[in-house]
């Protein structure tokens, strides 16, 4: 019987639309889920949204809407995004669903039934962090800021408390017996040290908040968001309902995948709640690192949100999925930039993978009449390379060391390239035609490329199907058994087709996006940010210009070539605004330009200045002035 594998992501807050941190987590979970499925496991993959609590209440109030309206909106964004990124979850839980409320009530009921004095009514006096929805005692706070730097509010209210202090030794004992419970190990050590330092009881209800799950039997209280949120992992399986077939089948979770900031909730509070209610504990919690921007965590509260949806729109989900997994050492932090994406795309995908594919396919196409060569091969350097690298790759996948898994895949690719160069198939063809020796060489190259793509299947699922079909292989043959040498049939049609990864013109793409940044970076100004003087500002020649002609730049999705009159002369500008504006609607408009910018070449066209535009989630919006303002008017 297939082994079950239950994987969950954190459920994401709905106070704002998802950003790269959320995207990353769901992509990683998807890669793991796909890999386990193709290894034959009975996988259940859960993601969802955390919709209660003060932060949602406040965000909704700010926008003048009800919390549920905000949640509905953001949930729609989640669904759209996960579809676009090819995230193959089996279930999506919202904490506002009835099935979830039932699960929360049931876990509290079980705690009270099994350990009646685990929950008691008490008074909390201390500090509250609305951002992290966490309470702190006076002892823990020095300057009215939480450990993450958010401002705290004074709090005093009657709450239900959970007797967490009782679980210190039970937890330490559990950690001892399950040395792989939290990964990476350094984080586990932090958890153990925290618990060993003593645990204080935890307030698990609120009277100051309305937006939540009413406390069973006392509707003046709502359930503390973390007790509410953590229970999603079992409520989604039908825990507490009449239909608990999924709970019986999949619980305990094999992997809770979360960011490092919420490890304590998952590795301390959650196991203690479960122990109290007499429910089995999850098998593993993995705390991944953060995506950073300028070395700061990307988050709504910092205000440096990155939503690289434009990258996904322009180059597809698969290259982006590959990039985030290849770039980040799983468990560590990593800075994000569009430039890093373009560099990696061109080097790894366009160059190494794309070129090797088209080279091998083109040769097989022209030497063997568009078919896979007729002779299979069972003894060559590539078999040896694949027999060494595939097990390494599988070990890395089991260790969640995705970067290492991809490095091993690339080592095979390098071996294929070396093999082609060493065997010079073009020379063989010239000398002896499409003989058996040539057939073996090209079959070997195509066969090992097939294996490379099977290795890539969890990372780039859509492109893998296409690539396998081009190679003459069954696009669905991506199981771990397909990593064995010898799967490529002989004499079956192949397809060269268009390049899988057309090279990105870095200057044009980054240049085009720099004049209108594709990512919304609303970085809150740090207090020590260097200010410029009025003289420095006056050095920028900002003026009104009239657009006299506009045309799309060939082969670019973003760029438009503009001829503008700046009051003195006509000049050519290239602007990355084609995703929003058509050339026709631009002619006649008055815009604001930076007139004294150094010229720059974009897609071979010299751009003399820059058009100013605001950017909303990557969508440019031109700064325009009234048509009555004459071209050349200074802007200051
Ligand atoms: N709602 C809670 C989780 C409850 S789980 C029972 C929460 N939500 S969140 O929206 O703030 O974060 C969701 C996940 O995204 C968390 O695992 C968090 O660590 C992760 N990330 C949020 N920002 C991140 C980065 N900048 N980089 C990588 N992941 C980070 O916490």
XYZ file of C-alpha atoms and ligand atoms in Angstrom:
667
model
C 0.000 0.000 0.000
C 1.173 3.503 -0.797
C 2.725 5.400 2.058
C 0.737 8.489 3.033
C 2.401 11.890 3.015
C 0.585 14.891 4.450
C 2.235 18.250 3.743
C 0.981 21.679 4.797
C 2.069 25.278 4.283
C 1.409 28.029 6.788
C -1.994 29.541 6.212
C -1.429 33.047 4.952
C -2.854 36.233 6.373
C -5.363 38.020 4.211
C -4.569 41.593 5.169
C -2.797 41.946 1.836
C -2.366 40.065 -1.427
C 0.355 37.381 -1.467
C 3.997 38.360 -1.993
C 7.190 36.475 -2.830
C 7.488 34.936 0.674
C 4.098 33.281 0.257
C 4.833 32.321 -3.336
C 8.105 30.702 -2.318
C 6.565 28.660 0.464
C 3.817 27.302 -1.765
C 6.224 26.550 -4.598
C 8.525 24.622 -2.254
C 5.571 22.671 -0.857
C 4.454 21.955 -4.403
C 7.890 20.650 -5.420
C 7.896 18.322 -2.413
C 4.315 17.185 -3.049
C 5.004 16.495 -6.723
C 8.174 14.602 -5.896
C 6.418 12.423 -3.310
C 3.527 11.745 -5.670
C 5.842 10.606 -8.413
C 7.638 8.421 -5.851
C 4.303 6.658 -5.336
C 3.148 8.205 -2.041
C -0.477 8.927 -1.225
C 0.003 12.692 -0.896
C -2.308 15.267 0.649
C -1.185 18.855 0.204
C -2.965 21.575 2.170
C -2.664 25.336 1.961
C -5.047 28.109 2.910
C -5.709 31.414 4.596
C -5.688 32.711 8.154
C -8.558 35.163 8.218
C -9.302 36.090 11.821
C -7.721 38.492 14.263
C -6.997 42.101 14.798
C -4.704 42.731 11.866
C -7.426 41.676 9.415
C -10.066 43.567 11.387
C -7.907 46.707 11.238
C -6.909 46.363 7.581
C -10.548 45.940 6.585
C -11.635 48.900 8.720
C -8.983 51.052 7.035
C -10.450 50.168 3.660
C -14.001 50.719 4.900
C -15.077 47.136 4.238
C -16.004 44.121 6.332
C -13.225 41.680 7.284
C -14.910 38.918 5.306
C -15.046 41.141 2.215
C -11.314 41.746 2.481
C -10.707 38.035 3.018
C -12.853 37.070 0.007
C -10.908 39.463 -2.179
C -7.495 38.255 -1.065
C -8.522 34.604 -1.231
C -9.465 35.163 -4.880
C -5.919 36.484 -5.430
C -4.502 33.391 -3.754
C -6.461 31.033 -5.985
C -5.475 32.956 -9.102
C -1.814 33.014 -8.092
C -1.561 29.342 -7.159
C -3.120 28.406 -10.482
C -0.683 30.608 -12.333
C 2.279 29.134 -10.440
C 1.029 25.594 -11.000
C 0.722 24.845 -7.274
C -1.053 21.502 -7.067
C -2.655 21.653 -3.618
C -5.331 19.111 -2.762
C -7.260 21.341 -0.391
C -7.483 25.004 0.527
C -8.734 25.827 4.003
C -10.142 29.178 5.085
C -10.391 29.731 8.817
C -13.762 31.383 8.258
C -15.260 28.106 7.038
C -17.726 26.160 9.186
C -15.571 23.006 9.043
C -12.760 24.946 10.655
C -14.906 26.369 13.439
C -16.087 22.829 14.197
C -12.460 21.643 14.443
C -11.468 24.510 16.762
C -14.396 23.854 19.081
C -13.562 20.186 19.112
C -9.903 20.633 20.049
C -10.875 22.915 22.952
C -13.551 20.440 24.031
C -11.012 17.624 24.047
C -8.501 19.644 26.042
C -11.143 20.415 28.650
C -12.355 16.838 28.705
C -8.931 15.239 29.105
C -7.227 17.878 31.216
C -9.897 20.086 32.790
C -7.386 22.357 34.516
C -5.333 22.936 31.349
C -7.593 25.899 30.615
C -8.504 28.457 33.251
C -9.815 32.011 33.425
C -7.224 34.608 34.454
C -6.240 38.204 33.972
C -3.635 39.237 31.510
C -1.686 42.431 32.049
C 1.120 43.324 29.757
C 1.835 44.282 26.170
C 0.227 43.319 22.890
C 1.747 43.357 19.408
C -1.109 43.835 16.915
C 1.183 43.002 14.027
C 2.294 39.597 15.289
C -0.871 39.028 17.335
C 1.315 38.146 20.293
C 1.203 39.133 23.967
C 4.269 39.945 26.052
C 4.768 40.287 29.782
C 6.325 43.404 31.291
C 9.548 41.489 31.885
C 9.977 40.723 28.218
C 9.617 44.291 27.015
C 12.087 47.124 27.367
C 11.149 49.859 24.886
C 7.491 49.181 23.978
C 8.641 47.210 20.911
C 8.218 43.515 20.166
C 11.252 41.347 19.233
C 10.436 42.004 15.551
C 10.542 45.765 16.158
C 6.801 46.474 15.963
C 5.230 48.983 18.356
C 3.395 47.408 21.287
C 0.142 48.400 22.918
C -0.669 48.169 26.622
C -3.135 45.350 27.311
C -5.195 44.230 30.273
C -8.055 41.812 29.926
C -9.657 38.693 31.281
C -8.654 35.718 29.188
C -8.757 31.989 29.144
C -5.255 30.673 29.709
C -3.698 27.461 28.507
C -1.448 25.795 31.077
C 1.566 25.681 28.793
C 3.915 25.612 31.789
C 2.759 22.049 32.431
C 4.161 20.925 29.083
C 7.777 21.982 29.445
C 9.120 18.561 30.406
C 6.748 16.669 28.158
C 7.937 18.754 25.225
C 11.625 18.370 26.090
C 11.099 14.648 26.354
C 9.374 14.585 22.991
C 12.195 16.598 21.346
C 14.689 14.193 22.798
C 12.935 11.212 21.297
C 12.392 12.931 17.929
C 15.692 14.534 16.975
C 14.424 15.305 13.469
C 11.256 17.071 14.623
C 12.428 20.563 13.646
C 14.695 21.373 10.730
C 17.168 22.979 10.222
C 18.922 21.741 13.349
C 20.045 25.229 14.435
C 16.417 26.267 14.714
C 15.631 23.154 16.697
C 18.379 24.090 19.151
C 16.763 27.511 19.571
C 13.396 25.879 20.257
C 14.895 23.520 22.823
C 16.709 26.370 24.573
C 13.485 28.390 24.664
C 11.496 25.557 26.234
C 14.307 24.639 28.612
C 14.249 28.253 29.808
C 10.737 27.697 31.200
C 7.285 28.198 29.729
C 4.633 30.580 30.943
C 0.945 29.924 30.472
C -0.520 31.239 27.279
C -3.569 33.394 26.905
C -5.859 31.641 24.392
C -8.900 33.890 24.222
C -9.582 37.590 23.716
C -12.373 39.886 24.731
C -10.998 42.934 22.905
C -11.432 41.435 19.436
C -14.696 40.516 17.748
C -13.425 39.029 14.496
C -12.751 35.425 15.418
C -14.213 32.106 16.477
C -16.386 32.493 19.598
C -15.026 30.633 22.603
C -17.213 27.554 23.174
C -19.692 28.314 25.938
C -18.600 31.942 26.380
C -19.299 34.134 23.366
C -17.816 37.208 25.086
C -14.440 35.721 24.202
C -13.051 34.860 20.808
C -10.420 32.160 20.356
C -6.837 33.414 20.203
C -5.772 33.527 16.545
C -2.882 31.107 16.931
C -5.000 28.406 18.575
C -7.554 29.080 15.837
C -4.979 29.110 13.005
C -2.894 26.086 14.008
C -5.998 23.925 14.210
C -6.452 24.346 10.429
C -4.088 21.429 9.915
C -6.642 19.046 11.403
C -9.937 20.858 10.775
C -9.207 20.640 7.046
C -9.120 16.846 7.416
C -12.564 16.778 8.997
C -11.401 16.629 12.609
C -14.424 17.033 14.883
C -16.926 16.459 12.085
C -18.918 13.354 11.262
C -16.625 12.732 8.307
C -13.112 12.130 9.606
C -11.951 9.655 6.988
C -9.244 12.055 5.829
C -8.146 12.737 9.393
C -7.766 9.010 10.014
C -5.912 8.584 6.750
C -3.495 11.526 6.749
C -2.928 12.767 10.290
C -0.273 13.235 11.680
C 1.241 15.705 9.243
C 4.498 14.487 7.772
C 5.697 18.010 7.140
C 4.572 21.446 8.299
C 6.415 23.789 5.981
C 6.637 27.292 7.438
C 8.898 30.334 7.620
C 11.448 30.606 10.406
C 9.514 33.425 12.118
C 6.700 31.128 13.181
C 8.644 28.090 14.341
C 7.841 28.644 18.010
C 4.117 28.457 17.339
C 4.548 25.203 15.445
C 7.220 23.516 17.534
C 6.090 24.553 21.023
C 2.465 25.722 21.224
C 1.004 23.390 18.615
C 2.504 20.182 20.050
C 1.423 21.267 23.541
C -2.170 21.883 22.380
C -2.191 18.485 20.697
C -0.740 16.719 23.746
C -3.383 18.342 25.895
C -6.162 17.202 23.540
C -4.650 13.710 23.210
C -3.931 13.991 19.489
C -0.842 12.600 17.812
C 1.938 15.128 17.096
C 3.146 16.115 13.622
C 6.283 14.377 12.411
C 8.294 17.335 11.229
C 8.372 21.125 11.099
C 10.660 22.774 8.578
C 11.375 26.490 9.021
C 12.590 27.940 5.738
C 14.485 31.209 5.436
C 13.224 34.579 4.290
C 13.344 36.388 1.030
C 14.919 39.721 1.728
C 15.029 43.007 -0.077
C 18.106 45.049 0.755
C 18.768 42.571 3.573
C 15.413 43.167 5.261
C 12.606 40.625 5.449
C 10.056 41.225 2.748
C 6.773 41.849 4.477
C 3.785 44.102 4.505
C 4.722 45.625 7.835
C 8.189 46.601 6.568
C 6.562 47.922 3.411
C 9.089 46.479 0.959
C 6.749 44.132 -0.813
C 8.015 42.263 -3.867
C 5.498 40.596 -6.139
C 7.407 39.197 -9.070
C 4.281 38.426 -11.028
C 5.624 40.345 -13.996
C 8.522 37.846 -14.190
C 5.997 35.024 -14.192
C 3.886 36.789 -16.841
C 6.872 37.442 -19.068
C 8.777 34.155 -18.742
C 6.294 31.645 -17.346
C 5.865 29.987 -13.965
C 8.474 27.271 -14.465
C 11.588 29.441 -14.852
C 10.499 31.396 -11.772
C 9.929 28.192 -9.797
C 13.361 26.967 -10.866
C 14.943 30.285 -9.911
C 13.580 30.476 -6.349
C 14.577 26.904 -5.596
C 18.002 27.151 -7.199
C 18.855 30.527 -5.760
C 17.879 29.968 -2.136
C 19.682 27.473 0.081
C 16.626 25.937 1.703
C 16.538 27.095 5.303
C 18.653 30.214 4.772
C 17.795 33.792 3.794
C 18.275 35.213 0.322
C 18.043 38.644 -1.261
C 15.639 39.011 -4.153
C 16.273 40.919 -7.368
C 14.890 40.734 -10.900
C 18.471 41.010 -12.166
C 19.424 37.780 -10.377
C 16.500 36.078 -12.088
C 17.581 37.247 -15.536
C 21.200 36.233 -14.920
C 20.260 32.765 -13.757
C 17.700 32.319 -16.509
C 20.214 33.173 -19.216
C 23.066 31.125 -17.745
C 21.268 27.987 -16.569
C 18.131 27.786 -18.643
C 18.774 29.535 -21.967
C 22.427 28.569 -22.173
C 23.024 25.237 -20.434
C 19.674 23.530 -20.702
C 18.031 25.211 -23.699
C 21.087 25.135 -25.950
C 21.988 21.536 -25.140
C 18.425 20.481 -25.869
C 18.181 22.244 -29.190
C 21.636 21.137 -30.241
C 20.959 17.451 -29.560
C 17.443 17.580 -31.008
C 18.559 19.369 -34.163
C 21.270 16.809 -34.864
C 18.928 13.865 -34.293
C 16.334 15.613 -36.438
C 18.611 16.107 -39.398
C 20.713 12.907 -39.179
C 17.901 10.478 -38.279
C 14.930 11.923 -40.143
C 13.178 13.564 -37.200
C 13.240 10.421 -35.061
C 15.098 9.120 -32.037
C 18.138 7.167 -33.286
C 17.576 3.426 -33.811
C 20.313 2.023 -31.543
C 20.054 2.113 -27.746
C 23.246 2.057 -25.754
C 24.145 0.390 -22.518
C 27.749 1.277 -21.877
C 29.039 4.822 -21.982
C 30.169 7.764 -19.848
C 26.689 9.182 -19.592
C 25.243 6.017 -18.076
C 27.987 6.132 -15.494
C 27.362 9.830 -14.819
C 23.618 9.307 -14.443
C 24.093 6.280 -12.190
C 26.231 8.399 -9.905
C 24.214 11.613 -10.014
C 20.634 10.343 -9.852
C 21.066 8.731 -6.401
C 22.776 11.940 -5.200
C 19.863 13.908 -6.536
C 17.333 11.632 -4.815
C 19.189 11.919 -1.521
C 19.163 15.697 -1.833
C 15.418 15.669 -2.562
C 14.827 13.564 0.550
C 16.918 16.013 2.592
C 14.938 18.977 1.163
C 18.265 20.227 -0.212
C 16.812 21.518 -3.467
C 19.808 23.542 -4.447
C 21.970 20.421 -4.197
C 19.418 18.402 -6.160
C 19.530 20.973 -8.946
C 23.316 21.165 -8.840
C 23.455 17.419 -9.429
C 21.040 17.794 -12.314
C 23.329 20.408 -13.802
C 26.338 18.162 -13.355
C 24.616 15.659 -15.608
C 23.911 18.417 -18.100
C 27.583 19.411 -18.094
C 28.490 15.757 -18.679
C 26.117 15.635 -21.664
C 27.711 18.716 -23.160
C 31.183 17.308 -22.636
C 30.092 14.034 -24.205
C 28.733 15.771 -27.299
C 31.873 17.866 -27.698
C 34.153 14.839 -27.192
C 32.236 12.666 -29.652
C 31.759 15.309 -32.364
C 28.583 13.850 -33.919
C 28.740 16.395 -36.794
C 32.143 15.027 -37.762
C 30.965 11.435 -37.485
C 28.049 12.225 -39.767
C 30.309 13.883 -42.312
C 32.711 10.965 -42.320
C 30.425 7.919 -42.081
C 26.830 9.164 -42.309
C 24.122 8.074 -39.881
C 25.839 4.844 -38.880
C 25.474 2.858 -35.690
C 28.226 4.710 -33.842
C 26.501 8.042 -34.485
C 23.163 6.545 -33.554
C 24.548 5.464 -30.187
C 26.103 8.844 -29.473
C 22.951 10.809 -30.193
C 20.669 8.340 -28.496
C 22.845 8.577 -25.388
C 22.656 12.357 -25.464
C 18.859 12.363 -25.860
C 18.401 9.654 -23.250
C 20.408 11.544 -20.662
C 18.520 14.728 -21.488
C 15.326 12.788 -20.835
C 16.705 11.891 -17.408
C 17.624 15.533 -16.770
C 14.023 16.533 -17.462
C 12.634 13.812 -15.230
C 14.877 15.209 -12.488
C 13.410 18.631 -13.207
C 9.792 17.467 -13.301
C 8.806 18.611 -9.768
C 10.473 21.991 -10.351
C 9.281 22.763 -13.879
C 6.227 20.541 -14.371
C 4.750 22.218 -17.445
C 7.996 22.556 -19.403
C 8.973 18.992 -18.500
C 5.920 17.664 -20.311
C 6.770 19.691 -23.388
C 10.467 18.736 -23.290
C 9.769 15.019 -22.857
C 7.372 15.113 -25.794
C 10.024 16.835 -27.931
C 12.499 14.097 -26.984
C 10.072 11.382 -28.097
C 9.329 10.263 -24.548
C 5.969 9.884 -22.830
C 5.265 13.286 -21.194
C 3.661 11.524 -18.240
C 6.648 9.243 -17.581
C 8.084 11.287 -14.710
C 8.036 8.709 -11.901
C 11.250 8.001 -9.999
C 11.543 4.773 -11.994
C 11.865 6.939 -15.120
C 15.189 8.165 -13.706
C 16.688 4.811 -14.686
C 18.776 4.614 -17.820
C 17.127 3.200 -20.915
C 13.646 4.720 -21.043
C 13.846 6.515 -24.384
C 12.269 4.554 -27.244
C 14.031 4.158 -30.595
C 12.664 5.378 -33.903
C 9.936 7.572 -32.473
C 9.273 11.109 -33.714
C 10.996 13.990 -31.994
C 10.204 17.701 -32.284
C 12.798 20.458 -32.336
C 10.349 23.368 -32.121
C 11.038 26.882 -30.945
C 13.661 27.477 -28.303
C 12.317 26.459 -24.873
C 14.117 29.309 -23.134
C 14.625 32.248 -25.494
C 17.470 34.382 -24.177
C 16.496 37.513 -22.309
C 18.088 40.720 -23.497
C 19.244 41.778 -20.041
C 19.785 45.449 -20.834
C 16.402 45.778 -22.482
C 14.484 43.880 -19.847
C 16.115 45.372 -16.820
C 16.456 48.760 -18.532
C 12.817 48.606 -19.543
C 11.763 47.694 -16.082
C 14.066 50.160 -14.405
C 12.406 53.149 -15.999
C 9.117 51.774 -14.663
C 9.962 49.342 -11.883
C 7.890 46.180 -12.288
C 7.901 45.460 -8.608
C 6.159 47.549 -6.084
C 8.798 48.617 -3.608
C 7.165 50.856 -1.106
C 10.095 50.729 1.240
C 9.419 52.830 4.306
C 12.222 55.374 4.504
C 14.590 54.454 7.305
C 15.180 57.464 9.518
C 18.852 57.748 8.587
C 18.221 57.760 4.832
C 20.534 60.323 3.283
C 18.539 63.354 2.185
C 19.400 65.322 -0.933
C 19.703 69.060 -0.924
C 17.453 71.328 -2.959
C 20.496 72.076 -5.147
C 20.929 68.388 -5.858
C 17.262 68.134 -6.759
C 17.525 71.154 -9.066
C 20.279 69.367 -10.955
C 17.618 67.062 -12.365
C 16.173 68.611 -15.498
C 12.530 67.659 -15.196
C 10.308 69.067 -17.900
C 7.070 68.703 -19.729
C 7.356 67.054 -23.141
C 4.857 66.303 -25.865
C 4.726 62.835 -27.367
C 4.781 63.257 -31.150
C 5.236 59.645 -32.250
C 5.183 56.237 -30.600
C 5.866 52.715 -31.785
C 6.376 49.359 -30.120
C 9.959 48.116 -29.966
C 10.230 44.906 -31.914
C 10.725 41.717 -29.845
C 10.040 43.514 -26.565
C 6.868 43.126 -24.561
C 7.507 46.197 -22.469
C 9.243 48.811 -24.529
C 7.827 51.625 -26.607
C 9.968 54.002 -28.652
C 8.780 57.569 -28.254
C 9.606 60.720 -30.160
C 8.988 63.646 -27.826
C 9.312 67.393 -28.196
C 10.980 68.843 -25.095
C 10.502 72.529 -25.913
C 13.896 72.791 -27.651
C 14.101 69.773 -29.873
C 12.713 66.357 -30.684
C 14.406 63.456 -28.942
C 14.030 59.679 -28.824
C 13.106 57.961 -25.588
C 12.515 54.323 -24.841
C 10.021 53.592 -22.066
C 8.876 50.335 -20.491
C 5.178 51.132 -20.676
C 3.853 48.810 -23.372
C 2.088 46.532 -20.892
C -0.275 49.387 -20.102
C -0.334 51.769 -23.100
C -0.750 51.308 -26.817
C 1.342 53.591 -29.067
C -1.803 55.199 -30.527
C -3.136 56.442 -27.215
C 0.198 58.055 -26.364
C 0.554 60.453 -29.267
C -0.425 63.978 -28.269
C -0.047 63.378 -24.521
C 1.992 65.694 -22.351
C 4.310 63.796 -20.027
C 7.103 64.604 -17.602
C 10.624 63.600 -18.571
C 14.088 63.607 -17.030
C 15.856 65.533 -19.784
C 19.473 65.393 -18.595
C 19.899 61.656 -18.113
C 22.941 59.980 -19.672
C 21.843 58.296 -22.928
C 21.354 54.512 -22.670
C 20.890 51.851 -25.346
C 17.781 49.693 -24.974
C 17.289 46.939 -27.563
C 19.743 48.770 -29.780
C 17.858 52.105 -29.592
C 19.476 55.089 -27.925
C 17.201 56.506 -25.268
C 17.787 60.153 -24.371
C 16.062 60.620 -21.061
C 13.319 58.962 -19.115
C 9.560 59.299 -18.914
C 8.229 59.394 -15.371
C 5.564 56.965 -14.312
C 4.171 55.617 -11.093
C 4.098 51.857 -10.697
C 1.250 49.931 -9.154
C 2.218 46.289 -8.764
C 4.354 46.605 -11.870
C 1.709 48.430 -13.928
C 3.060 51.788 -15.109
C 0.882 54.861 -14.839
C 2.305 57.873 -16.671
C 2.704 61.171 -14.900
C 0.899 63.523 -17.210
C 0.087 67.205 -17.190
C -2.667 69.220 -18.744
C -2.334 69.500 -22.541
C -2.411 73.300 -22.175
C 1.018 73.266 -20.447
C 3.598 74.029 -23.165
C 6.345 71.491 -23.872
C 9.610 72.527 -22.232
C 7.963 73.851 -19.036
C 10.246 73.102 -16.095
C 8.842 70.779 -13.403
C 9.984 71.350 -9.854
N -0.955 33.308 9.424
C 0.327 33.037 9.936
C 0.628 31.549 9.859
C -0.355 30.663 10.557
S 0.037 28.991 10.284
C -0.993 28.169 11.288
C 1.377 33.791 9.125
N 0.981 34.279 7.945
S 1.893 35.150 6.937
O 1.049 35.480 5.828
O 2.518 36.235 7.627
O 3.047 34.222 6.486
C 2.760 33.020 5.810
C 4.047 32.260 5.547
O 4.867 33.032 4.659
C 4.848 32.050 6.829
O 5.377 30.751 6.848
C 5.932 33.074 6.718
O 7.121 32.709 7.359
C 6.139 33.116 5.203
N 6.783 34.367 4.808
C 6.284 35.637 4.969
N 7.235 36.518 4.542
C 8.338 35.843 4.113
C 9.490 36.190 3.404
N 9.839 37.432 3.192
N 10.249 35.190 2.901
C 9.870 33.864 2.990
N 8.789 33.514 3.648
C 8.170 34.437 4.509
O 2.507 33.898 9.575
